PDB file of C-alpha atoms in Angstrom:
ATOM      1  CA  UNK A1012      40.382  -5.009  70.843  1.00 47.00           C
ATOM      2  CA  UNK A1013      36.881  -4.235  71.988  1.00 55.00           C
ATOM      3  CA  UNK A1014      37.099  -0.745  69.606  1.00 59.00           C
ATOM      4  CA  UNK A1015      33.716  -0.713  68.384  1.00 71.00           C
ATOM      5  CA  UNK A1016      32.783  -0.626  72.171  1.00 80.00           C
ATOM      6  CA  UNK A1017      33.883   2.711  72.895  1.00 87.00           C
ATOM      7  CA  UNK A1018      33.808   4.461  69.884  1.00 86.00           C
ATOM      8  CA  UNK A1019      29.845   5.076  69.805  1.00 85.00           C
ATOM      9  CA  UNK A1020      29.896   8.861  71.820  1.00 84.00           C
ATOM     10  CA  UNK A1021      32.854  11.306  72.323  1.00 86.00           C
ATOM     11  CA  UNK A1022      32.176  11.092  76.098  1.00 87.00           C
ATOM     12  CA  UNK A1023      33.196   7.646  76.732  1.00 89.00           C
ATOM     13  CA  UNK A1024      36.998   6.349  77.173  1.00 91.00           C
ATOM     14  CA  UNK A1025      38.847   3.787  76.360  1.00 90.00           C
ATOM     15  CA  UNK A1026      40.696   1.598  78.226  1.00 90.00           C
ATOM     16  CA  UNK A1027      43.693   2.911  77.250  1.00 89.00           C
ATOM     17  CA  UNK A1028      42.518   6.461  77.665  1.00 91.00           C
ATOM     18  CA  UNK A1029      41.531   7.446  74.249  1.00 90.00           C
ATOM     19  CA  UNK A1030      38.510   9.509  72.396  1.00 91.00           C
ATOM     20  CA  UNK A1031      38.141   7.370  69.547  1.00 91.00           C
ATOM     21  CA  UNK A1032      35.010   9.868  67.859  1.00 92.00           C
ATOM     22  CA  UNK A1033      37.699  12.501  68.262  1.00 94.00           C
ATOM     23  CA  UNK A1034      40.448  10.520  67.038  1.00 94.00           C
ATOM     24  CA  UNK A1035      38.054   9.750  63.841  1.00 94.00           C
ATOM     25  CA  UNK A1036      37.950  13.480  63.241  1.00 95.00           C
ATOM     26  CA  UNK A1037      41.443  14.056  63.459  1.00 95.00           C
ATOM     27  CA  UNK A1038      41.371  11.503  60.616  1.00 95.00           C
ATOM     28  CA  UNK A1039      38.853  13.529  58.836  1.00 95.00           C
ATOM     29  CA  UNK A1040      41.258  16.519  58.613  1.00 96.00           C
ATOM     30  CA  UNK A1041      43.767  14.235  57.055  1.00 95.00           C
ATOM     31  CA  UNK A1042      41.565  13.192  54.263  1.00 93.00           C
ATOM     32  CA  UNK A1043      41.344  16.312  53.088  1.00 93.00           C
ATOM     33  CA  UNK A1044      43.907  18.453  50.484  1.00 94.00           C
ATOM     34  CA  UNK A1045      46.953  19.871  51.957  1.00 96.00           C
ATOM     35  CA  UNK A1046      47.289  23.429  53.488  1.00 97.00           C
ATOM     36  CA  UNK A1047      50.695  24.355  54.131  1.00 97.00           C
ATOM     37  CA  UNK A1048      52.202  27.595  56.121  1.00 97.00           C
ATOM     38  CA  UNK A1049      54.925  29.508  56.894  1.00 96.00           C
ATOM     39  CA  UNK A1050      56.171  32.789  58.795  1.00 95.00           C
ATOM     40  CA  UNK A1051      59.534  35.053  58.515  1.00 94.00           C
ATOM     41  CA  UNK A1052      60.103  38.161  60.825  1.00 93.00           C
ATOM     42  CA  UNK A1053      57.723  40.078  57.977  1.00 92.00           C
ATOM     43  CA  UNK A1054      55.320  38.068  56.706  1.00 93.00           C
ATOM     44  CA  UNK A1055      53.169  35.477  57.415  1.00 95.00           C
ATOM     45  CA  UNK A1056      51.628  32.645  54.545  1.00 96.00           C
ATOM     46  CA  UNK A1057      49.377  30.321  53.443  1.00 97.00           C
ATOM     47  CA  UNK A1058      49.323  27.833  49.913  1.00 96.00           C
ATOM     48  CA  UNK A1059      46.385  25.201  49.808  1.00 96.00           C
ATOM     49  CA  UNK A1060      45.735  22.713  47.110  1.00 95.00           C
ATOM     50  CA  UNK A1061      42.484  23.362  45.631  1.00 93.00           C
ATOM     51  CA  UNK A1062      40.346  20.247  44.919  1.00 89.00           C
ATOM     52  CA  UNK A1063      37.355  20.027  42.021  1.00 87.00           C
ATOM     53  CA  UNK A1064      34.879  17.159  42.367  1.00 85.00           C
ATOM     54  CA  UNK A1065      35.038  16.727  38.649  1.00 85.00           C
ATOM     55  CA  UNK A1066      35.091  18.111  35.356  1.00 84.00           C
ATOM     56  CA  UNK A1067      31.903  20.182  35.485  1.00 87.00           C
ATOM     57  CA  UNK A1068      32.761  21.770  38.999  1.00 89.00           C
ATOM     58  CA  UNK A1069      34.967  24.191  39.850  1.00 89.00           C
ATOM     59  CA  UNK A1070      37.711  24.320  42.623  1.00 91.00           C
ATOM     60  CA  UNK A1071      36.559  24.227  46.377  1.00 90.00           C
ATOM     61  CA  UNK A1072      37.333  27.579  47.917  1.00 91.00           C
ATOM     62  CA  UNK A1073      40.443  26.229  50.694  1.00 94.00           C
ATOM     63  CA  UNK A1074      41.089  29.921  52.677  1.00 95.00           C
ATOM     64  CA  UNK A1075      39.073  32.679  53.995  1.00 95.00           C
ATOM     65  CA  UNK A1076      39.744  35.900  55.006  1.00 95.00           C
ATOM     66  CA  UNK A1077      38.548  36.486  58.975  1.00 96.00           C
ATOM     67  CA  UNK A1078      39.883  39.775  59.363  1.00 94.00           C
ATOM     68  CA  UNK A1079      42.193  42.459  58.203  1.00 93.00           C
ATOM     69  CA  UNK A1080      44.969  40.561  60.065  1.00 94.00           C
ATOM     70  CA  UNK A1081      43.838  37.349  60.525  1.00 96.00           C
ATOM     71  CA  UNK A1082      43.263  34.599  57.511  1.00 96.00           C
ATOM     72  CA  UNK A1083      42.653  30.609  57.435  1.00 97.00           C
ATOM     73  CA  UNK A1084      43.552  27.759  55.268  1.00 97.00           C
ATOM     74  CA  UNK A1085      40.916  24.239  55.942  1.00 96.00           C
ATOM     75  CA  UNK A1086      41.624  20.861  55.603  1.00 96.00           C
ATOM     76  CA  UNK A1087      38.594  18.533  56.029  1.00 95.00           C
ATOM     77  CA  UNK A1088      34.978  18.855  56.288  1.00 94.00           C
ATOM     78  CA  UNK A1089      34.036  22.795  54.083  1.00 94.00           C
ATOM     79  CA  UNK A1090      30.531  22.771  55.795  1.00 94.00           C
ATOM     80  CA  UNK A1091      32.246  23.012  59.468  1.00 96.00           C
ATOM     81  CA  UNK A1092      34.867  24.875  58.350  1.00 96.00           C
ATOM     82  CA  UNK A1093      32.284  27.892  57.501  1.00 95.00           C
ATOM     83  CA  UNK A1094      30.428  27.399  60.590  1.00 96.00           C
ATOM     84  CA  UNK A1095      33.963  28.207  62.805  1.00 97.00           C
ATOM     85  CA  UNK A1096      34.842  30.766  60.311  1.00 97.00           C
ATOM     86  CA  UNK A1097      31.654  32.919  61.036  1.00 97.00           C
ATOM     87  CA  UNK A1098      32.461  32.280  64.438  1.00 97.00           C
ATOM     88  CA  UNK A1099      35.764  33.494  64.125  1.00 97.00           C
ATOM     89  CA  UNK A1100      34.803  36.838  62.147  1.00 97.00           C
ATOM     90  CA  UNK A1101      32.133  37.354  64.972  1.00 97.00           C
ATOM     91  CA  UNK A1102      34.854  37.344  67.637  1.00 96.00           C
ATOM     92  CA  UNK A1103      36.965  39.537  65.666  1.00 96.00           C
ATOM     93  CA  UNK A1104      33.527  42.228  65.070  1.00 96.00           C
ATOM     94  CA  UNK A1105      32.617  41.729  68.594  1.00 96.00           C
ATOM     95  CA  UNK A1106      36.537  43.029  69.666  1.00 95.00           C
ATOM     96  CA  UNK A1107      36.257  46.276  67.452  1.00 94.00           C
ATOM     97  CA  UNK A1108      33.136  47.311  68.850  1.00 95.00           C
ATOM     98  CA  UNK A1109      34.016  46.673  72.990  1.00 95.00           C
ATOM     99  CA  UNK A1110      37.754  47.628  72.643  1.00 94.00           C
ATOM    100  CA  UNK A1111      38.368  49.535  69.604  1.00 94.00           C
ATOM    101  CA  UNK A1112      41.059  47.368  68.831  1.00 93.00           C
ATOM    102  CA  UNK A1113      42.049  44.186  66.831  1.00 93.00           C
ATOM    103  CA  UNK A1114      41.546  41.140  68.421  1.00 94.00           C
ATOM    104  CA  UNK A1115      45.151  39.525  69.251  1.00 94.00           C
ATOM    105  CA  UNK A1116      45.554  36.548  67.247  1.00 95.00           C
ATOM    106  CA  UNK A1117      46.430  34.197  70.467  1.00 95.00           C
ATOM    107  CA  UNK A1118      42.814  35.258  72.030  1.00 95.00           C
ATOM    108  CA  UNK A1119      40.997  34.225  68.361  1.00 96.00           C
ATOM    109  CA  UNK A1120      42.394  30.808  68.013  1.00 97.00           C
ATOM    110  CA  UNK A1121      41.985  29.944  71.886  1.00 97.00           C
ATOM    111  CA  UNK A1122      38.295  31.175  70.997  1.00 96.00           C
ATOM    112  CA  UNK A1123      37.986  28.505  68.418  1.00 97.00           C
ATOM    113  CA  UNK A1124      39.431  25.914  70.631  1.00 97.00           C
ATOM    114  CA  UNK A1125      37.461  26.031  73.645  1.00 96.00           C
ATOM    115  CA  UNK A1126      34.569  26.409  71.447  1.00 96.00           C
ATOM    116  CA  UNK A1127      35.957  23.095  69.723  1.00 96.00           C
ATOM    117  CA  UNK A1128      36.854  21.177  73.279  1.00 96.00           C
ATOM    118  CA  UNK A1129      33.104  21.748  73.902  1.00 95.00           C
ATOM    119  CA  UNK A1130      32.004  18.905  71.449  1.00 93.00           C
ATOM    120  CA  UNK A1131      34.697  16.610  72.783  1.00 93.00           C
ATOM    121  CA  UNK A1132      33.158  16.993  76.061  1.00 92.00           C
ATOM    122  CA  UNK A1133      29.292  17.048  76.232  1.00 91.00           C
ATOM    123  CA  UNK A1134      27.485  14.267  74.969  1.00 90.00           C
ATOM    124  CA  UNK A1135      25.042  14.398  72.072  1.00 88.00           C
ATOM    125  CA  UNK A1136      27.770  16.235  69.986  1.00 91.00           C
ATOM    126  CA  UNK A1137      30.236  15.643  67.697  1.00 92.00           C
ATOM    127  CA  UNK A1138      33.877  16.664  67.145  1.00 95.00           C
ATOM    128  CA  UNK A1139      34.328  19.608  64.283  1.00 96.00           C
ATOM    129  CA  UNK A1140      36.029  17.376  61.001  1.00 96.00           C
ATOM    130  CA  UNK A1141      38.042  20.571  59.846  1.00 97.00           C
ATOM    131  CA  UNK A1142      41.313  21.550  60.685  1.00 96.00           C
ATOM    132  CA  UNK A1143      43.235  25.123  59.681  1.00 97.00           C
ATOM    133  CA  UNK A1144      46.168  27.140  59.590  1.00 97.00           C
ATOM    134  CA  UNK A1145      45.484  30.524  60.912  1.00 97.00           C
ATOM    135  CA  UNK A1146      48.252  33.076  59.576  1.00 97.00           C
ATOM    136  CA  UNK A1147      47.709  36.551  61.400  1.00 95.00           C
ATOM    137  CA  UNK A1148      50.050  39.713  62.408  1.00 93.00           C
ATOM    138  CA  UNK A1149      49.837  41.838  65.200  1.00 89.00           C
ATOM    139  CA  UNK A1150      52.036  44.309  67.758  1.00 88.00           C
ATOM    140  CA  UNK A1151      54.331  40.869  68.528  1.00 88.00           C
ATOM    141  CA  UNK A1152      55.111  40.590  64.397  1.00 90.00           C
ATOM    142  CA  UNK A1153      53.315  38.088  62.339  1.00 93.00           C
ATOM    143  CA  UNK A1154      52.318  34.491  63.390  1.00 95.00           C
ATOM    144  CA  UNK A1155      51.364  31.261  62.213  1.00 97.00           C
ATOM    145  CA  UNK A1156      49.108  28.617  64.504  1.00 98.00           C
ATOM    146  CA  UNK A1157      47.188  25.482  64.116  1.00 97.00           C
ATOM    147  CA  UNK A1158      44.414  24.425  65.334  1.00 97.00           C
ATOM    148  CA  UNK A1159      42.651  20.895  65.565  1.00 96.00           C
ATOM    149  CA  UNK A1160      39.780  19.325  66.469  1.00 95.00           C
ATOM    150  CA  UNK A1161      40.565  18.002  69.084  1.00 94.00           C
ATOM    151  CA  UNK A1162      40.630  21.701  71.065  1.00 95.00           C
ATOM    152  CA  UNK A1163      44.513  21.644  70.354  1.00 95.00           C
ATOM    153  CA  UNK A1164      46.324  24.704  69.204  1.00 96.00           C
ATOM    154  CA  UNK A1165      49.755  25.307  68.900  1.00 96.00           C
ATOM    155  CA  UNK A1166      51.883  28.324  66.982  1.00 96.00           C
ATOM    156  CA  UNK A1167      54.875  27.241  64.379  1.00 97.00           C
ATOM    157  CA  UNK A1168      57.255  28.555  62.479  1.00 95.00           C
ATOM    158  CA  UNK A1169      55.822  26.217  59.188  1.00 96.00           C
ATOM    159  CA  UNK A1170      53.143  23.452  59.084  1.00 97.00           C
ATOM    160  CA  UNK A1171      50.836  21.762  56.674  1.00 97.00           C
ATOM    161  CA  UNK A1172      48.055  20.055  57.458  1.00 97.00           C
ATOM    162  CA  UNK A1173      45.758  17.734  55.009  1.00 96.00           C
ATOM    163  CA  UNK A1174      46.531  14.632  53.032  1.00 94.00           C
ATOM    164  CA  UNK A1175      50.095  13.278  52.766  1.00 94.00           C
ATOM    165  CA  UNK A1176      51.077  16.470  54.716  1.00 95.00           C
ATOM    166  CA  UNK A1177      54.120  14.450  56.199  1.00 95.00           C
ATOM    167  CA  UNK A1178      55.590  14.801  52.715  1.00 95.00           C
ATOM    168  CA  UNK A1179      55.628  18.932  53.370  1.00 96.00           C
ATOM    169  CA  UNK A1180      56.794  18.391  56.646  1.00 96.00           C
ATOM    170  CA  UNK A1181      59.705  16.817  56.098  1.00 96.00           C
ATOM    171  CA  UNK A1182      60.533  19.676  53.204  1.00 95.00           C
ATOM    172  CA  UNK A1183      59.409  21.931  55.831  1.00 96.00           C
ATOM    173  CA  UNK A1184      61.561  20.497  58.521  1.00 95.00           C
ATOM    174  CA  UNK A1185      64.765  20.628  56.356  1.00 95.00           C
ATOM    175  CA  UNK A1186      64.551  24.533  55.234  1.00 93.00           C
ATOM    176  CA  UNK A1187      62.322  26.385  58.281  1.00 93.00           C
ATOM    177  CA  UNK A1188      65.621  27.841  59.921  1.00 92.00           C
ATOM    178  CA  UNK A1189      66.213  29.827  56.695  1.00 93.00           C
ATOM    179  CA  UNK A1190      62.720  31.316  56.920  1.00 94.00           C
ATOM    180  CA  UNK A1191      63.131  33.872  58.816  1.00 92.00           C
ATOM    181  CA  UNK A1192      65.112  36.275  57.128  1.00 92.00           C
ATOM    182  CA  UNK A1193      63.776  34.941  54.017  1.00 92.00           C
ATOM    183  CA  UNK A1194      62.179  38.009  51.307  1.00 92.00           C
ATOM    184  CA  UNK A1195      58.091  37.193  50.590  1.00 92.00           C
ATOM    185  CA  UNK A1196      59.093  35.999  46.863  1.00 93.00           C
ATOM    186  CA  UNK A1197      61.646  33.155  48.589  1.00 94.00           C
ATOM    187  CA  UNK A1198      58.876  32.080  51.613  1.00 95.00           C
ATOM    188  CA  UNK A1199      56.490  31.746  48.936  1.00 95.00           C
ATOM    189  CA  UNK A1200      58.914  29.709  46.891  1.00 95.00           C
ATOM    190  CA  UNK A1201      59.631  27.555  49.569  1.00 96.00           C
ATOM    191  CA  UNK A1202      55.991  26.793  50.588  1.00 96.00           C
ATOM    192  CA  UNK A1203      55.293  25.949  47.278  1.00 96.00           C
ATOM    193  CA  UNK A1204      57.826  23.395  46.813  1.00 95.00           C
ATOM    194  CA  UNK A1205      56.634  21.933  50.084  1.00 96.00           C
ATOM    195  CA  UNK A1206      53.129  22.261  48.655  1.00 96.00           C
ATOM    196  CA  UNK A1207      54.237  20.348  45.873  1.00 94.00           C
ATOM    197  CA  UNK A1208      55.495  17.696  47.754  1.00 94.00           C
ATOM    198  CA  UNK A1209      52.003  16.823  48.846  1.00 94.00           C
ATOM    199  CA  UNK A1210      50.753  16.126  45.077  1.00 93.00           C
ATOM    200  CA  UNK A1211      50.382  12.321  43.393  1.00 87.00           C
ATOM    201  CA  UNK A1212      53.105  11.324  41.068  1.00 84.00           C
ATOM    202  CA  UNK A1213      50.827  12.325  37.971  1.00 83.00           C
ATOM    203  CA  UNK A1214      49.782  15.805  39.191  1.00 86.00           C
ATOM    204  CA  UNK A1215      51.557  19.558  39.003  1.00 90.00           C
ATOM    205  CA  UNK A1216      50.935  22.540  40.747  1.00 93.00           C
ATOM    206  CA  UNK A1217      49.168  25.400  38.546  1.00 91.00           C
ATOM    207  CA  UNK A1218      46.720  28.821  38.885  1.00 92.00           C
ATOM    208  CA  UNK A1219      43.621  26.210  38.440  1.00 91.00           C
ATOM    209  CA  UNK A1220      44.352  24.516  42.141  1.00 92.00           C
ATOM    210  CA  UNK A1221      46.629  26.756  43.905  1.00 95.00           C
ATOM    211  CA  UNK A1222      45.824  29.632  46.438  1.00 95.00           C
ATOM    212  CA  UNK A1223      48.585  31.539  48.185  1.00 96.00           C
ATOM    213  CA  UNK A1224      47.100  33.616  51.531  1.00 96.00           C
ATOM    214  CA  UNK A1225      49.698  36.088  52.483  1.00 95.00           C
ATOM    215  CA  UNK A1226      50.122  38.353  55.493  1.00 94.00           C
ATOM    216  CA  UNK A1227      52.724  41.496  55.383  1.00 88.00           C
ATOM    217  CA  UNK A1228      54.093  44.090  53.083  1.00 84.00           C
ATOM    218  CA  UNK A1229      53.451  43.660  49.666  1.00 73.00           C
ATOM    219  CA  UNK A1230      56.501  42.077  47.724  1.00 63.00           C
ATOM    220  CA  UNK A1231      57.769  43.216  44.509  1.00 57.00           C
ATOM    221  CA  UNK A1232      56.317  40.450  42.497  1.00 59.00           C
ATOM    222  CA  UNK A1233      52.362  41.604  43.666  1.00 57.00           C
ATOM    223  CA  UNK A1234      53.042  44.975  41.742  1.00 51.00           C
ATOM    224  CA  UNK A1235      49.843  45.717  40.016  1.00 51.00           C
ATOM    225  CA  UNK A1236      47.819  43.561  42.474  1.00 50.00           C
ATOM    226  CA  UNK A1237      45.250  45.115  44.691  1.00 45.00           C
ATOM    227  CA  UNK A1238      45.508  44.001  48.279  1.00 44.00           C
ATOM    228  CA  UNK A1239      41.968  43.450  50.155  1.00 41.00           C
ATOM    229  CA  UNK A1240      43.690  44.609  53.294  1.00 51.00           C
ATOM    230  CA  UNK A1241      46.431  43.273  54.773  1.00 85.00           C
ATOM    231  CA  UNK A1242      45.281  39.821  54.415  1.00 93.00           C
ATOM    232  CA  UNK A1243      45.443  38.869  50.773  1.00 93.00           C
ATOM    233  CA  UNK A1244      44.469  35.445  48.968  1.00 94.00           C
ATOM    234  CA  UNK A1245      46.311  35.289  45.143  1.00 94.00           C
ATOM    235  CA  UNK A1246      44.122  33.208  42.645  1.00 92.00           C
ATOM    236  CA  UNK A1247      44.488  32.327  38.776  1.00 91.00           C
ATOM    237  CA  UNK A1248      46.850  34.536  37.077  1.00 92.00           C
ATOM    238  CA  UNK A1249      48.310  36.308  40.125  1.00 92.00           C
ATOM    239  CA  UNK A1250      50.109  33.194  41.053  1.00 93.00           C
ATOM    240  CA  UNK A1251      51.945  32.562  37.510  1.00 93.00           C
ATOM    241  CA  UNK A1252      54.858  34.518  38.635  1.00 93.00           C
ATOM    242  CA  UNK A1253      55.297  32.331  41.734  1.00 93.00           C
ATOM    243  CA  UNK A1254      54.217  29.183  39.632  1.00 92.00           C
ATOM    244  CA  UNK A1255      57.276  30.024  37.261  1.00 92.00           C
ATOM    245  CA  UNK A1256      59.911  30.850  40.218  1.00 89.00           C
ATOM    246  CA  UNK A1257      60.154  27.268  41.260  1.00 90.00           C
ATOM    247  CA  UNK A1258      62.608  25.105  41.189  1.00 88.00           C
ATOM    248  CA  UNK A1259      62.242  22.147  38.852  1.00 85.00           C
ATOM    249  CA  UNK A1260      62.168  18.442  40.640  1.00 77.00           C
ATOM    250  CA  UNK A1261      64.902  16.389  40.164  1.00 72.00           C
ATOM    251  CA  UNK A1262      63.138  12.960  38.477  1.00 67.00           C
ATOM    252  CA  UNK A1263      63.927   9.833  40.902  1.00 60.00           C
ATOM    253  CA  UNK A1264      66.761   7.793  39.786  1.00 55.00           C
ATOM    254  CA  UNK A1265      65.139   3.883  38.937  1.00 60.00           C
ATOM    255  CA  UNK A1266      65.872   1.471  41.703  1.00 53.00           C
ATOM    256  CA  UNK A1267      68.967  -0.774  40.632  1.00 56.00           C
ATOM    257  CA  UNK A1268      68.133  -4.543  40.362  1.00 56.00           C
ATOM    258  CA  UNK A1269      69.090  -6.947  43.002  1.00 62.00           C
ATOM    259  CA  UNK A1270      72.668  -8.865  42.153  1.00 60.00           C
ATOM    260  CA  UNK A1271      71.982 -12.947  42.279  1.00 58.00           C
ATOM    261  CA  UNK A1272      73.358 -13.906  45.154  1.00 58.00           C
ATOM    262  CA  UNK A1273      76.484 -15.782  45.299  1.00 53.00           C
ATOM    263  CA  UNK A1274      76.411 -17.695  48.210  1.00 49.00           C
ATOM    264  CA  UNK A1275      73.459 -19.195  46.972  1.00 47.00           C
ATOM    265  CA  UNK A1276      75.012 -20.988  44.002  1.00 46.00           C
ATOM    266  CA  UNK A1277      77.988 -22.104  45.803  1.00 47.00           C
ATOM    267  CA  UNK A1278      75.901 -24.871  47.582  1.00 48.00           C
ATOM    268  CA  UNK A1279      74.393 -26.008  44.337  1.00 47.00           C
ATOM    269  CA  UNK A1280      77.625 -26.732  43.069  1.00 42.00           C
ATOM    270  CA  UNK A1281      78.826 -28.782  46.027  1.00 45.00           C
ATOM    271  CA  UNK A1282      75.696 -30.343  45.968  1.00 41.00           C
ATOM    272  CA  UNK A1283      76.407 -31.599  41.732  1.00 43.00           C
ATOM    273  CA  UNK A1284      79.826 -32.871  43.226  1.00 37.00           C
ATOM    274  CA  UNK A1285      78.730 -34.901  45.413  1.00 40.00           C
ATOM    275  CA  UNK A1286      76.018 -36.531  43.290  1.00 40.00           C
ATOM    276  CA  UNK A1287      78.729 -36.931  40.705  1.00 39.00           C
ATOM    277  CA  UNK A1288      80.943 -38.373  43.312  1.00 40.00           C
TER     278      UNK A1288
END
């Protein structure tokens, strides 16, 4: 009641204590295609569903590489997404230089979060509409984190983000205990059949609008592939050997019809008797 009241600036609350400008970009991040990720006790990944506006266009780019150890998957709003990416690969730069070191991937995505908790604070501004998955390794082993706009971040052992990303969750959900000892060629298989779970009834998974973002030794089916560092994104004909690991779906059995009930025609019958009678 009263919403449109409060929901003019970020700085104002509701009376039930709520941000509604920064609840609207929360809702921004799930309009866009699903990211999904995904860490063992070697690697660390990311799959994202690519999206084209149309025939004539060609797929949106979904992950970018930050650093050597360090890469992102977006859901939501590209044009913000590049503006905290540059931030991001600043950060990183800015740690080589002063400390000679990689910057821990804890430190980068609390970087990004304050930076985000500023717009949900000071008026005149406006949440980020972009969420990501931040895959990244370091002297702890590899990790996985997401971060919102909200200023939120929290690490996971798997966790899409994006539209109908409850779909991947619940795969997700099911399976993650397995994940850790899992090789790279079974994690990948797994995210992509959560991945998969994200699509419309009509659509399939293929090189066109599929990335895979991984983090960790190279696996046995990436012979021949040239990693860009540790941090690797597989495109186009890379991913066909991945494509063609997975599992079929089992088709949906059709929904029995509903028996006529019985009680209902014992009346009716009772009721002819007693006009007979």
């Amino acid at each position: 009641m009263f919403r449109n009241t409060y929901d003019s600036d970020n700085t104002v609350f509701s009376p039930q204590g709520r941000l509604h400008q920064v609840e609207y970009a929360l809702e921004a991040v799930k309009q866009g295609s699903a990211a999904v990720g995904l860490r063992s006790k070697t690697h660390s990944i990311l799959l994202a569903l690519k999206r084209s506006t149309g025939e004539l266009a060609s797929y949106q780019q979904k992950m970018f590489r930050i650093d050597d150890h360090v890469g992102i998957a977006i859901a939501g709003l590209t044009s913000d997404a590049r503006v905290l990416s540059n931030f991001m690969r600043q950060q990183a730069m800015s740690s080589k230089m002063i400390f000679n070191r990689p910057v821990p991937v804890n430190r980068l995505v609390s970087a990004i979060a304050d930076k985000a908790q500023v717009n949900t604070q000071e008026y005149g501004r406006r949440p980020y509409g972009v969420g990501f998955l931040v895959i990244g390794q370091d002297q702890s082993g590899p990790h996985l984190y997401e971060f919102s706009p909200s200023g939120n971040s929290y690490e996971y052992y798997a966790m899409s983000i994006g539209a109908r990303s409850q779909s991947a969750k619940t795969y997700l959900e099911k399976h993650y205990k397995s994940f850790d000892d899992c090789s790279l060629e079974d994690l990948v298989r797994h995210g992509l059949h959560a991945l998969r779970e994200t699509l419309q009834q009509d659509k399939e998974l293929n090189v066109n609008n599929t990335s895979i973002g991984i983090i960790g030794p190279a696996g046995a089916s990436e012979t021949g592939v040239p990693p860009s560092g540790p941090f690797r994104i597989l495109e186009g004909d890379k991913i066909e050997v991945f494509l063609q690991s997975m599992v079929p779906k089992e088709p949906e059995a059709p929904a029995a019809a509903p028996a006529a009930p019985a009680a209902a025609a014992a009346p009716a019958a009772d009721e002819d008797v007693q006009m007979e009678g």
